[in-house]
Every structure is written in structure tokens, then in C-alpha cells.
mmCIF file of N, CA and C in Angstrom:
data_model
loop_
_atom_site.group_PDB
_atom_site.id
_atom_site.type_symbol
_atom_site.label_atom_id
_atom_site.label_comp_id
_atom_site.label_asym_id
_atom_site.label_seq_id
_atom_site.Cartn_x
_atom_site.Cartn_y
_atom_site.Cartn_z
ATOM 1 N N ALA A 645 41.447 64.541 34.151
ATOM 2 C CA ALA A 645 40.107 64.954 34.532
ATOM 3 C C ALA A 645 39.832 64.655 36.002
ATOM 4 N N GLY A 646 40.473 63.613 36.530
ATOM 5 C CA GLY A 646 40.187 63.226 37.897
ATOM 6 C C GLY A 646 41.195 63.715 38.920
ATOM 7 N N PHE A 647 42.233 64.421 38.476
ATOM 8 C CA PHE A 647 43.282 64.829 39.409
ATOM 9 C C PHE A 647 42.763 65.686 40.564
ATOM 10 N N PRO A 648 41.851 66.637 40.352
ATOM 11 C CA PRO A 648 41.363 67.402 41.511
ATOM 12 C C PRO A 648 40.743 66.513 42.597
ATOM 13 N N TRP A 649 40.044 65.454 42.196
ATOM 14 C CA TRP A 649 39.458 64.542 43.187
ATOM 15 C C TRP A 649 40.539 63.758 43.914
ATOM 16 N N TYR A 650 41.537 63.328 43.175
ATOM 17 C CA TYR A 650 42.663 62.617 43.784
ATOM 18 C C TYR A 650 43.361 63.528 44.801
ATOM 19 N N PHE A 651 43.654 64.739 44.406
ATOM 20 C CA PHE A 651 44.358 65.681 45.272
ATOM 21 C C PHE A 651 43.531 66.014 46.510
ATOM 22 N N LEU A 652 42.238 66.214 46.344
ATOM 23 C CA LEU A 652 41.359 66.509 47.474
ATOM 24 C C LEU A 652 41.323 65.329 48.450
ATOM 25 N N GLY A 653 41.322 64.115 47.913
ATOM 26 C CA GLY A 653 41.355 62.932 48.776
ATOM 27 C C GLY A 653 42.643 62.847 49.566
ATOM 28 N N VAL A 654 43.762 63.148 48.931
ATOM 29 C CA VAL A 654 45.054 63.143 49.621
ATOM 30 C C VAL A 654 45.055 64.198 50.731
ATOM 31 N N CYS A 655 44.526 65.364 50.442
ATOM 32 C CA CYS A 655 44.451 66.426 51.470
ATOM 33 C C CYS A 655 43.584 65.984 52.644
ATOM 34 N N ALA A 656 42.479 65.312 52.357
ATOM 35 C CA ALA A 656 41.608 64.815 53.429
ATOM 36 C C ALA A 656 42.367 63.818 54.299
ATOM 37 N N LEU A 657 43.105 62.907 53.668
ATOM 38 C CA LEU A 657 43.886 61.941 54.434
ATOM 39 C C LEU A 657 44.932 62.628 55.304
ATOM 40 N N GLU A 658 45.545 63.670 54.781
ATOM 41 C CA GLU A 658 46.564 64.397 55.553
ATOM 42 C C GLU A 658 45.972 65.092 56.777
ATOM 43 N N LEU A 659 44.756 65.585 56.666
ATOM 44 C CA LEU A 659 44.118 66.216 57.828
ATOM 45 C C LEU A 659 43.883 65.192 58.933
ATOM 46 N N GLY A 660 43.475 63.993 58.555
ATOM 47 C CA GLY A 660 43.323 62.931 59.544
ATOM 48 C C GLY A 660 44.651 62.576 60.171
ATOM 49 N N SER A 661 45.688 62.510 59.359
ATOM 50 C CA SER A 661 47.027 62.208 59.882
ATOM 51 C C SER A 661 47.498 63.293 60.846
ATOM 52 N N ALA A 662 47.167 64.527 60.549
ATOM 53 C CA ALA A 662 47.550 65.627 61.454
ATOM 54 C C ALA A 662 46.899 65.448 62.826
ATOM 55 N N SER A 663 45.638 65.026 62.845
ATOM 56 C CA SER A 663 44.969 64.816 64.134
ATOM 57 C C SER A 663 45.618 63.661 64.891
ATOM 58 N N CYS A 664 46.059 62.638 64.169
ATOM 59 C CA CYS A 664 46.771 61.520 64.799
ATOM 60 C C CYS A 664 48.085 61.999 65.407
ATOM 61 N N ASN A 665 48.816 62.783 64.653
ATOM 62 C CA ASN A 665 50.101 63.292 65.151
ATOM 63 C C ASN A 665 49.913 64.159 66.386
ATOM 64 N N LEU A 666 48.883 64.990 66.375
ATOM 65 C CA LEU A 666 48.619 65.839 67.529
ATOM 66 C C LEU A 666 48.298 64.993 68.759
ATOM 67 N N PHE A 667 47.485 63.971 68.576
ATOM 68 C CA PHE A 667 47.161 63.089 69.703
ATOM 69 C C PHE A 667 48.409 62.350 70.187
ATOM 70 N N CYS A 668 49.285 61.949 69.274
ATOM 71 C CA CYS A 668 50.522 61.251 69.670
ATOM 72 C C CYS A 668 51.435 62.156 70.501
ATOM 73 N N LEU A 669 51.367 63.451 70.258
ATOM 74 C CA LEU A 669 52.165 64.379 71.056
ATOM 75 C C LEU A 669 51.612 64.544 72.468
ATOM 76 N N TYR A 670 50.282 64.441 72.605
ATOM 77 C CA TYR A 670 49.617 64.636 73.898
ATOM 78 C C TYR A 670 48.647 63.481 74.153
ATOM 79 N N PRO A 671 49.148 62.266 74.372
ATOM 80 C CA PRO A 671 48.272 61.097 74.477
ATOM 81 C C PRO A 671 47.408 61.041 75.736
ATOM 82 N N SER A 672 47.654 61.906 76.683
ATOM 83 C CA SER A 672 46.841 61.894 77.905
ATOM 84 C C SER A 672 45.657 62.846 77.826
ATOM 85 N N SER A 673 45.452 63.469 76.684
ATOM 86 C CA SER A 673 44.355 64.433 76.537
ATOM 87 C C SER A 673 43.094 63.760 75.986
ATOM 88 N N PRO A 674 42.029 63.704 76.789
ATOM 89 C CA PRO A 674 40.784 63.126 76.286
ATOM 90 C C PRO A 674 40.178 63.965 75.151
ATOM 91 N N THR A 675 40.407 65.258 75.185
ATOM 92 C CA THR A 675 39.902 66.135 74.123
ATOM 93 C C THR A 675 40.577 65.811 72.795
ATOM 94 N N LEU A 676 41.893 65.601 72.834
ATOM 95 C CA LEU A 676 42.608 65.277 71.602
ATOM 96 C C LEU A 676 42.294 63.868 71.119
ATOM 97 N N LEU A 677 41.978 62.967 72.031
ATOM 98 C CA LEU A 677 41.538 61.633 71.610
ATOM 99 C C LEU A 677 40.229 61.744 70.837
ATOM 100 N N ALA A 678 39.297 62.529 71.378
ATOM 101 C CA ALA A 678 38.013 62.714 70.694
ATOM 102 C C ALA A 678 38.206 63.408 69.341
ATOM 103 N N LEU A 679 39.066 64.423 69.314
ATOM 104 C CA LEU A 679 39.353 65.113 68.062
ATOM 105 C C LEU A 679 39.960 64.150 67.046
ATOM 106 N N TYR A 680 40.898 63.344 67.496
ATOM 107 C CA TYR A 680 41.541 62.357 66.629
ATOM 108 C C TYR A 680 40.512 61.392 66.053
ATOM 109 N N GLU A 681 39.640 60.870 66.899
ATOM 110 C CA GLU A 681 38.642 59.901 66.445
ATOM 111 C C GLU A 681 37.688 60.517 65.416
ATOM 112 N N VAL A 682 37.223 61.712 65.696
ATOM 113 C CA VAL A 682 36.280 62.368 64.784
ATOM 114 C C VAL A 682 36.976 62.796 63.497
ATOM 115 N N ALA A 683 38.128 63.439 63.619
ATOM 116 C CA ALA A 683 38.832 63.942 62.439
ATOM 117 C C ALA A 683 39.310 62.800 61.541
ATOM 118 N N MET A 684 39.822 61.734 62.134
ATOM 119 C CA MET A 684 40.290 60.606 61.326
ATOM 120 C C MET A 684 39.124 59.935 60.615
ATOM 121 N N SER A 685 38.033 59.729 61.317
ATOM 122 C CA SER A 685 36.864 59.099 60.696
ATOM 123 C C SER A 685 36.292 59.966 59.578
ATOM 124 N N ALA A 686 36.208 61.265 59.834
ATOM 125 C CA ALA A 686 35.692 62.181 58.805
ATOM 126 C C ALA A 686 36.633 62.251 57.606
ATOM 127 N N SER A 687 37.933 62.266 57.862
ATOM 128 C CA SER A 687 38.877 62.331 56.745
ATOM 129 C C SER A 687 38.856 61.036 55.933
ATOM 130 N N ASN A 688 38.668 59.918 56.606
ATOM 131 C CA ASN A 688 38.561 58.650 55.886
ATOM 132 C C ASN A 688 37.317 58.615 55.007
ATOM 133 N N LEU A 689 36.210 59.089 55.542
ATOM 134 C CA LEU A 689 34.976 59.135 54.752
ATOM 135 C C LEU A 689 35.138 60.078 53.559
ATOM 136 N N ALA A 690 35.705 61.246 53.802
ATOM 137 C CA ALA A 690 35.929 62.200 52.709
ATOM 138 C C ALA A 690 36.858 61.613 51.645
ATOM 139 N N ALA A 691 37.889 60.901 52.087
ATOM 140 C CA ALA A 691 38.822 60.293 51.136
ATOM 141 C C ALA A 691 38.132 59.222 50.294
ATOM 142 N N LEU A 692 37.227 58.461 50.905
ATOM 143 C CA LEU A 692 36.496 57.452 50.130
ATOM 144 C C LEU A 692 35.583 58.097 49.091
ATOM 145 N N VAL A 693 34.927 59.181 49.463
ATOM 146 C CA VAL A 693 34.081 59.895 48.505
ATOM 147 C C VAL A 693 34.931 60.433 47.354
ATOM 148 N N CYS A 694 36.060 61.015 47.688
ATOM 149 C CA CYS A 694 36.955 61.537 46.653
ATOM 150 C C CYS A 694 37.496 60.420 45.766
ATOM 151 N N ALA A 695 37.822 59.282 46.367
ATOM 152 C CA ALA A 695 38.324 58.148 45.582
ATOM 153 C C ALA A 695 37.246 57.654 44.620
ATOM 154 N N TRP A 696 36.023 57.608 45.092
ATOM 155 C CA TRP A 696 34.900 57.188 44.241
ATOM 156 C C TRP A 696 34.746 58.137 43.057
ATOM 157 N N ARG A 697 34.826 59.432 43.318
ATOM 158 C CA ARG A 697 34.714 60.419 42.235
ATOM 159 C C ARG A 697 35.921 60.357 41.304
ATOM 160 N N TRP A 698 37.106 60.122 41.858
ATOM 161 C CA TRP A 698 38.323 60.011 41.058
ATOM 162 C C TRP A 698 38.240 58.798 40.131
ATOM 163 N N VAL A 699 37.828 57.662 40.694
ATOM 164 C CA VAL A 699 37.700 56.448 39.885
ATOM 165 C C VAL A 699 36.659 56.647 38.791
ATOM 166 N N ALA A 700 35.557 57.308 39.101
ATOM 167 C CA ALA A 700 34.529 57.575 38.096
ATOM 168 C C ALA A 700 35.064 58.491 36.998
ATOM 169 N N ALA A 701 35.915 59.428 37.361
ATOM 170 C CA ALA A 701 36.473 60.363 36.376
ATOM 171 C C ALA A 701 37.439 59.672 35.425
ATOM 172 N N LEU A 702 37.964 58.511 35.817
ATOM 173 C CA LEU A 702 38.876 57.792 34.951
ATOM 174 C C LEU A 702 38.187 57.250 33.697
ATOM 175 N N ASP A 703 36.853 57.254 33.684
ATOM 176 C CA ASP A 703 36.134 56.855 32.469
ATOM 177 C C ASP A 703 36.472 57.777 31.308
ATOM 178 N N GLY A 704 36.908 58.982 31.612
ATOM 179 C CA GLY A 704 37.199 59.961 30.577
ATOM 180 C C GLY A 704 38.609 59.898 30.015
ATOM 181 N N ILE A 705 39.460 59.012 30.525
ATOM 182 C CA ILE A 705 40.837 58.982 30.019
ATOM 183 C C ILE A 705 40.905 58.233 28.690
ATOM 184 N N ASP A 706 41.896 58.580 27.912
ATOM 185 C CA ASP A 706 42.079 57.977 26.595
ATOM 186 C C ASP A 706 42.918 56.705 26.742
ATOM 187 N N ALA A 707 42.239 55.594 26.966
ATOM 188 C CA ALA A 707 42.908 54.301 27.113
ATOM 189 C C ALA A 707 41.902 53.216 26.744
ATOM 190 N N SER A 708 42.406 52.027 26.526
ATOM 191 C CA SER A 708 41.499 50.921 26.217
ATOM 192 C C SER A 708 40.606 50.668 27.431
ATOM 193 N N VAL A 709 39.477 50.057 27.178
ATOM 194 C CA VAL A 709 38.525 49.791 28.256
ATOM 195 C C VAL A 709 39.159 48.896 29.320
ATOM 196 N N SER A 710 39.902 47.885 28.918
ATOM 197 C CA SER A 710 40.506 46.980 29.902
ATOM 198 C C SER A 710 41.560 47.703 30.748
ATOM 199 N N ARG A 711 42.352 48.551 30.134
ATOM 200 C CA ARG A 711 43.357 49.305 30.897
ATOM 201 C C ARG A 711 42.684 50.286 31.849
ATOM 202 N N ARG A 712 41.631 50.924 31.385
ATOM 203 C CA ARG A 712 40.895 51.873 32.226
ATOM 204 C C ARG A 712 40.281 51.150 33.426
ATOM 205 N N ARG A 713 39.676 49.996 33.191
ATOM 206 C CA ARG A 713 39.060 49.238 34.286
ATOM 207 C C ARG A 713 40.113 48.750 35.281
ATOM 208 N N LEU A 714 41.271 48.364 34.783
ATOM 209 C CA LEU A 714 42.355 47.946 35.661
ATOM 210 C C LEU A 714 42.799 49.104 36.552
ATOM 211 N N CYS A 715 42.956 50.278 35.970
ATOM 212 C CA CYS A 715 43.333 51.469 36.745
ATOM 213 C C CYS A 715 42.266 51.801 37.779
ATOM 214 N N GLN A 716 41.003 51.697 37.384
ATOM 215 C CA GLN A 716 39.921 51.990 38.320
ATOM 216 C C GLN A 716 39.890 50.991 39.472
ATOM 217 N N ALA A 717 40.049 49.709 39.161
ATOM 218 C CA ALA A 717 40.024 48.686 40.207
ATOM 219 C C ALA A 717 41.211 48.852 41.154
ATOM 220 N N PHE A 718 42.386 49.126 40.602
ATOM 221 C CA PHE A 718 43.579 49.318 41.430
ATOM 222 C C PHE A 718 43.419 50.532 42.343
ATOM 223 N N GLY A 719 42.955 51.645 41.790
ATOM 224 C CA GLY A 719 42.769 52.857 42.591
ATOM 225 C C GLY A 719 41.737 52.673 43.681
ATOM 226 N N ALA A 720 40.637 52.020 43.343
ATOM 227 C CA ALA A 720 39.575 51.800 44.333
ATOM 228 C C ALA A 720 40.049 50.859 45.438
ATOM 229 N N LEU A 721 40.712 49.770 45.063
ATOM 230 C CA LEU A 721 41.185 48.807 46.057
ATOM 231 C C LEU A 721 42.250 49.412 46.968
ATOM 232 N N LEU A 722 43.190 50.114 46.395
ATOM 233 C CA LEU A 722 44.240 50.740 47.185
ATOM 234 C C LEU A 722 43.657 51.762 48.165
ATOM 235 N N SER A 723 42.722 52.571 47.693
ATOM 236 C CA SER A 723 42.086 53.568 48.567
ATOM 237 C C SER A 723 41.322 52.900 49.698
ATOM 238 N N LEU A 724 40.582 51.866 49.355
ATOM 239 C CA LEU A 724 39.787 51.164 50.365
ATOM 240 C C LEU A 724 40.680 50.504 51.417
ATOM 241 N N LEU A 725 41.750 49.870 50.993
ATOM 242 C CA LEU A 725 42.661 49.227 51.948
ATOM 243 C C LEU A 725 43.338 50.249 52.854
ATOM 244 N N LEU A 726 43.763 51.363 52.288
ATOM 245 C CA LEU A 726 44.403 52.406 53.084
ATOM 246 C C LEU A 726 43.448 52.963 54.134
ATOM 247 N N VAL A 727 42.233 53.279 53.714
ATOM 248 C CA VAL A 727 41.251 53.837 54.645
ATOM 249 C C VAL A 727 40.865 52.804 55.709
ATOM 250 N N ALA A 728 40.724 51.552 55.319
ATOM 251 C CA ALA A 728 40.379 50.509 56.296
ATOM 252 C C ALA A 728 41.481 50.364 57.348
ATOM 253 N N ALA A 729 42.730 50.382 56.924
ATOM 254 C CA ALA A 729 43.843 50.273 57.875
ATOM 255 C C ALA A 729 43.875 51.469 58.822
ATOM 256 N N ARG A 730 43.659 52.662 58.283
ATOM 257 C CA ARG A 730 43.658 53.865 59.118
ATOM 258 C C ARG A 730 42.517 53.830 60.130
ATOM 259 N N GLN A 731 41.341 53.397 59.690
ATOM 260 C CA GLN A 731 40.185 53.365 60.589
ATOM 261 C C GLN A 731 40.383 52.299 61.660
ATOM 262 N N TRP A 732 40.980 51.176 61.298
ATOM 263 C CA TRP A 732 41.239 50.124 62.278
ATOM 264 C C TRP A 732 42.187 50.631 63.366
ATOM 265 N N GLU A 733 43.215 51.367 62.970
ATOM 266 C CA GLU A 733 44.146 51.929 63.962
ATOM 267 C C GLU A 733 43.438 52.936 64.866
ATOM 268 N N THR A 734 42.492 53.679 64.324
ATOM 269 C CA THR A 734 41.717 54.626 65.127
ATOM 270 C C THR A 734 40.868 53.885 66.147
ATOM 271 N N ILE A 735 40.252 52.796 65.727
ATOM 272 C CA ILE A 735 39.435 51.989 66.641
ATOM 273 C C ILE A 735 40.309 51.394 67.740
ATOM 274 N N LYS A 736 41.478 50.900 67.380
ATOM 275 C CA LYS A 736 42.393 50.349 68.386
ATOM 276 C C LYS A 736 42.830 51.428 69.378
ATOM 277 N N ALA A 737 43.099 52.618 68.900
ATOM 278 C CA ALA A 737 43.484 53.711 69.804
ATOM 279 C C ALA A 737 42.348 54.049 70.750
ATOM 280 N N HIS A 738 41.137 54.052 70.243
ATOM 281 C CA HIS A 738 39.969 54.329 71.089
ATOM 282 C C HIS A 738 39.862 53.281 72.185
ATOM 283 N N ARG A 739 39.968 52.021 71.808
ATOM 284 C CA ARG A 739 39.855 50.936 72.801
ATOM 285 C C ARG A 739 40.960 51.008 73.842
ATOM 286 N N HIS A 740 42.142 51.357 73.406
ATOM 287 C CA HIS A 740 43.285 51.388 74.322
ATOM 288 C C HIS A 740 43.239 52.590 75.265
ATOM 289 N N HIS A 741 42.880 53.748 74.740
ATOM 290 C CA HIS A 741 43.000 54.988 75.517
ATOM 291 C C HIS A 741 41.717 55.441 76.185
ATOM 292 N N SER A 742 40.551 55.050 75.701
ATOM 293 C CA SER A 742 39.324 55.629 76.241
ATOM 294 C C SER A 742 39.115 55.279 77.703
ATOM 295 N N GLY A 743 39.409 54.048 78.104
ATOM 296 C CA GLY A 743 39.273 53.688 79.514
ATOM 297 C C GLY A 743 40.309 54.371 80.385
ATOM 298 N N ALA A 744 41.518 54.521 79.844
ATOM 299 C CA ALA A 744 42.602 55.131 80.627
ATOM 300 C C ALA A 744 42.397 56.628 80.814
ATOM 301 N N LEU A 745 41.668 57.251 79.892
ATOM 302 C CA LEU A 745 41.483 58.707 79.976
ATOM 303 C C LEU A 745 40.172 59.105 80.635
ATOM 304 N N ALA A 746 39.383 58.126 81.049
ATOM 305 C CA ALA A 746 38.101 58.463 81.683
ATOM 306 C C ALA A 746 38.357 59.158 83.009
ATOM 307 N N PRO A 747 37.504 60.149 83.329
ATOM 308 C CA PRO A 747 37.702 60.884 84.588
ATOM 309 C C PRO A 747 37.414 60.040 85.801
#
């Protein structure tokens, strides 16, 4: 029941990764830095929304309550840690490159 939300979240994360890869190819571009920052932040937010909906959809699976709660906690924690790490790297890139790319 929750697979579409999971898949949509993965796609959102991949779009953010694509913006990172593009910026890594052209690190001297202030436009691509801005695109990277916005796209990564938006993809992280979208992934968190999708993870929340995915975890909520797990209420419908046929499993014991304790197993279902364990799956929900694991999925939520893993998603949150992944998004936090990605956002932290985006912040570090901003701090490192924004001064160097200023006109």
C-alpha cells in the first residue's frame, strides 16, 4: 500500500542528487550552486513528506503491531538520517563555495 510513496521519495532524492552531480561538474558556477542548494533542499523536504506518508501507509500491512511499529520506526529513522546528512552536506557546500563564487 505504501510502495508508491516510497518510490516517489526515492525519485525526489535522486533529483537532488542530480543537482549535486551537475554542480560537481561545474563548481565555479554560481547559478549551479544556487540550483544545487534549492533543488537539494526541495528534494529533501519532498522525501521527508513521502517518508511520512509511506510510514503511515505501513499501518495497513498484515503484520503484528510490534513488527509494524518496528518497520515504521526503522523507515522513519533511516529516512531522517539520510535527509539530515544530505542537507548538512548542502550547507557545507554553501559555506565553502558561496564566498568564493561572489562577484
